[in-house]
Amino acid sequence: MTRLTTEDIYHITTSLNSYDLQLIAKTGHTLAQIASHATKVKEEDLVRLRVGIIPLTCGMGIIGRFSESVQSIVSHLGFDAFVTEAPDAGGLAEAVQRKAGVVMMADDDRFVAINLKTGLVSDNGEATGRGYAAGLDLMVGGLKGKEVLVVGAGPVGRGAAEALAGFGAKVSIYDIDPKRKEALVDYLLSRNITDAVAEGRLEPALYRHRIIIDACPAADYIDLEHLQGDSFIAAPGIPLGLTEEGLRACGERLLHDPLEIGVATMIYDVSRF
Ligand code: PYL
């Protein structure tokens, strides 16, 4: 997982309404509706507890505006959310004292949402994969029977692959690490997803697929030559796998943000009845 920078996220707090309009133009649905589609939690069934977001100073430390960005996304979805004054253990104590029912926090390895009342936990990597698969399902008008290439077999790729299969897609997996690629195919098999395949080489797979989830930390590996007139790309997080030219060719058929869809899926995940 690539570590975000303040530059990647500083725009989020002031652009959520325009981002919703972009999502409606691309998928016909809002951020809330995509999170609902990903989690199968209807908006009317959400139990909206107060949400405390806790900055963590461990590892490489606090990312400027990270907690505020998470807070703005969760508030945009109708939750009462606050960033604690204190970080770390003091922040957790403060969140509980301020009657938070859900806490969210991220160190350098994991970003989690925890419902303190039900024990429900959602992990950003897996939730992001699921959220993007849901957005893609809406963007292409239904994935049933369609072939999708997942590049990257980490937590995001795993969440995406399982969700894509759930929407009826035929999933192909590529990862630069053959062991990790095979491990994901084996995991899908263990979940009764029997038609997932491992791609031997990336290049031919990029040419053969018109629907691609870019779930790997590489930049600029999907170029104009790999794209067809009706290619759809879902690209969670930073950096973007598309080149500048590829980006221009994709236009409205690209789903990409640094945090929004993943955070929306997480808070829906832990707020189910
Ligand atoms: C959760 C993001 C999504 C992509 N990469 C992940 C990342 O940047 N992780 C590090 C988050 C550190 C947050 C810091 C803070 O401000 O509380 N500990």
mmCIF file of N, CA and C and ligand atoms in Angstrom, residues 1-5 54-58 61-64 66-67 105-111 124 237-238 258-259, ligand 1:
data_model
loop_
_atom_site.group_PDB
_atom_site.id
_atom_site.type_symbol
_atom_site.label_atom_id
_atom_site.label_comp_id
_atom_site.label_asym_id
_atom_site.label_seq_id
_atom_site.Cartn_x
_atom_site.Cartn_y
_atom_site.Cartn_z
ATOM 1 N N MET A 1 0.871 -1.186 0.000
ATOM 2 C CA MET A 1 0.000 0.000 0.000
ATOM 3 C C MET A 1 0.909 1.237 0.000
ATOM 4 N N THR A 2 0.667 2.136 -0.940
ATOM 5 C CA THR A 2 1.503 3.342 -1.037
ATOM 6 C C THR A 2 1.034 4.370 -0.014
ATOM 7 N N ARG A 3 1.967 4.945 0.718
ATOM 8 C CA ARG A 3 1.619 5.945 1.740
ATOM 9 C C ARG A 3 1.175 7.242 1.072
ATOM 10 N N LEU A 4 0.008 7.727 1.490
ATOM 11 C CA LEU A 4 -0.516 8.980 0.931
ATOM 12 C C LEU A 4 0.307 10.164 1.414
ATOM 13 N N THR A 5 0.240 11.240 0.650
ATOM 14 C CA THR A 5 0.848 12.501 1.097
ATOM 15 C C THR A 5 -0.267 13.541 1.239
ATOM 16 N N ILE A 54 -9.060 9.150 14.982
ATOM 17 C CA ILE A 54 -7.927 9.336 15.884
ATOM 18 C C ILE A 54 -6.607 9.388 15.115
ATOM 19 N N PRO A 55 -5.918 10.544 15.099
ATOM 20 C CA PRO A 55 -4.597 10.597 14.451
ATOM 21 C C PRO A 55 -3.603 9.706 15.205
ATOM 22 N N LEU A 56 -2.758 9.010 14.487
ATOM 23 C CA LEU A 56 -1.745 8.142 15.103
ATOM 24 C C LEU A 56 -0.355 8.650 14.721
ATOM 25 N N THR A 57 0.494 8.787 15.731
ATOM 26 C CA THR A 57 1.831 9.375 15.491
ATOM 27 C C THR A 57 2.895 8.304 15.245
ATOM 28 N N CYS A 58 2.526 7.033 15.352
ATOM 29 C CA CYS A 58 3.526 5.950 15.229
ATOM 30 C C CYS A 58 4.113 5.911 13.816
ATOM 31 N N GLY A 61 4.493 8.672 11.200
ATOM 32 C CA GLY A 61 3.790 9.797 11.819
ATOM 33 C C GLY A 61 2.522 10.243 11.106
ATOM 34 N N ILE A 62 2.021 11.388 11.560
ATOM 35 C CA ILE A 62 0.748 11.916 11.074
ATOM 36 C C ILE A 62 0.903 12.476 9.662
ATOM 37 N N ILE A 63 -0.090 12.200 8.801
ATOM 38 C CA ILE A 63 -0.123 12.807 7.456
ATOM 39 C C ILE A 63 -1.056 14.014 7.552
ATOM 40 N N GLY A 64 -0.549 15.180 7.247
ATOM 41 C CA GLY A 64 -1.359 16.405 7.327
ATOM 42 C C GLY A 64 -2.653 16.242 6.550
ATOM 43 N N PHE A 66 -4.970 14.081 6.803
ATOM 44 C CA PHE A 66 -5.504 12.721 6.612
ATOM 45 C C PHE A 66 -6.768 12.542 7.461
ATOM 46 N N SER A 67 -6.658 12.783 8.778
ATOM 47 C CA SER A 67 -7.825 12.592 9.657
ATOM 48 C C SER A 67 -8.978 13.519 9.260
ATOM 49 N N MET A 105 -8.859 4.754 12.621
ATOM 50 C CA MET A 105 -7.471 5.176 12.810
ATOM 51 C C MET A 105 -6.578 4.400 11.850
ATOM 52 N N ALA A 106 -5.433 5.022 11.523
ATOM 53 C CA ALA A 106 -4.511 4.383 10.560
ATOM 54 C C ALA A 106 -3.071 4.529 11.024
ATOM 55 N N ASP A 107 -2.366 3.380 11.067
ATOM 56 C CA ASP A 107 -0.904 3.457 11.212
ATOM 57 C C ASP A 107 -0.312 3.212 9.821
ATOM 58 N N ASP A 108 0.972 2.907 9.735
ATOM 59 C CA ASP A 108 1.583 2.765 8.401
ATOM 60 C C ASP A 108 1.214 1.458 7.721
ATOM 61 N N ASP A 109 0.609 0.542 8.475
ATOM 62 C CA ASP A 109 0.272 -0.758 7.867
ATOM 63 C C ASP A 109 -1.219 -0.966 7.655
ATOM 64 N N ARG A 110 -2.028 -0.482 8.624
ATOM 65 C CA ARG A 110 -3.466 -0.740 8.467
ATOM 66 C C ARG A 110 -4.288 0.486 8.814
ATOM 67 N N PHE A 111 -5.388 0.637 8.121
ATOM 68 C CA PHE A 111 -6.358 1.708 8.382
ATOM 69 C C PHE A 111 -7.671 0.977 8.667
ATOM 70 N N ASN A 124 -9.339 -0.970 5.470
ATOM 71 C CA ASN A 124 -9.364 -0.087 4.291
ATOM 72 C C ASN A 124 -8.974 -0.821 3.011
ATOM 73 N N GLY A 237 -6.691 4.465 -5.215
ATOM 74 C CA GLY A 237 -5.480 4.941 -4.576
ATOM 75 C C GLY A 237 -4.432 5.559 -5.496
ATOM 76 N N ILE A 238 -3.291 5.775 -4.888
ATOM 77 C CA ILE A 238 -2.177 6.493 -5.533
ATOM 78 C C ILE A 238 -0.988 5.529 -5.594
ATOM 79 N N PRO A 258 -8.154 8.956 -4.050
ATOM 80 C CA PRO A 258 -7.137 8.543 -3.081
ATOM 81 C C PRO A 258 -7.715 7.893 -1.819
ATOM 82 N N LEU A 259 -8.987 8.194 -1.487
ATOM 83 C CA LEU A 259 -9.535 7.729 -0.190
ATOM 84 C C LEU A 259 -11.046 7.516 -0.165
HETATM 85 C C1 PYL B 1 -4.926 4.539 4.262
HETATM 86 C C2 PYL B 1 -4.082 4.957 3.093
HETATM 87 C C3 PYL B 1 -4.616 4.523 1.759
HETATM 88 C C4 PYL B 1 -3.397 4.319 0.966
HETATM 89 N N1 PYL B 1 -2.339 4.284 1.729
HETATM 90 C C5 PYL B 1 -2.688 4.352 3.102
HETATM 91 C C6 PYL B 1 -1.724 5.233 3.893
HETATM 92 O O1 PYL B 1 -1.276 6.263 3.451
HETATM 93 N N2 PYL B 1 -1.456 4.767 5.134
HETATM 94 C C7 PYL B 1 -0.712 5.565 6.124
HETATM 95 C C8 PYL B 1 -1.715 6.392 6.928
HETATM 96 C C9 PYL B 1 -1.013 7.046 8.094
HETATM 97 C C10 PYL B 1 -1.945 8.001 8.831
HETATM 98 C C11 PYL B 1 -1.270 8.694 9.996
HETATM 99 C C12 PYL B 1 -2.249 9.692 10.604
HETATM 100 O O2 PYL B 1 -2.326 10.835 10.094
HETATM 101 O O3 PYL B 1 -2.941 9.312 11.559
HETATM 102 N N3 PYL B 1 -0.830 7.707 11.023
#
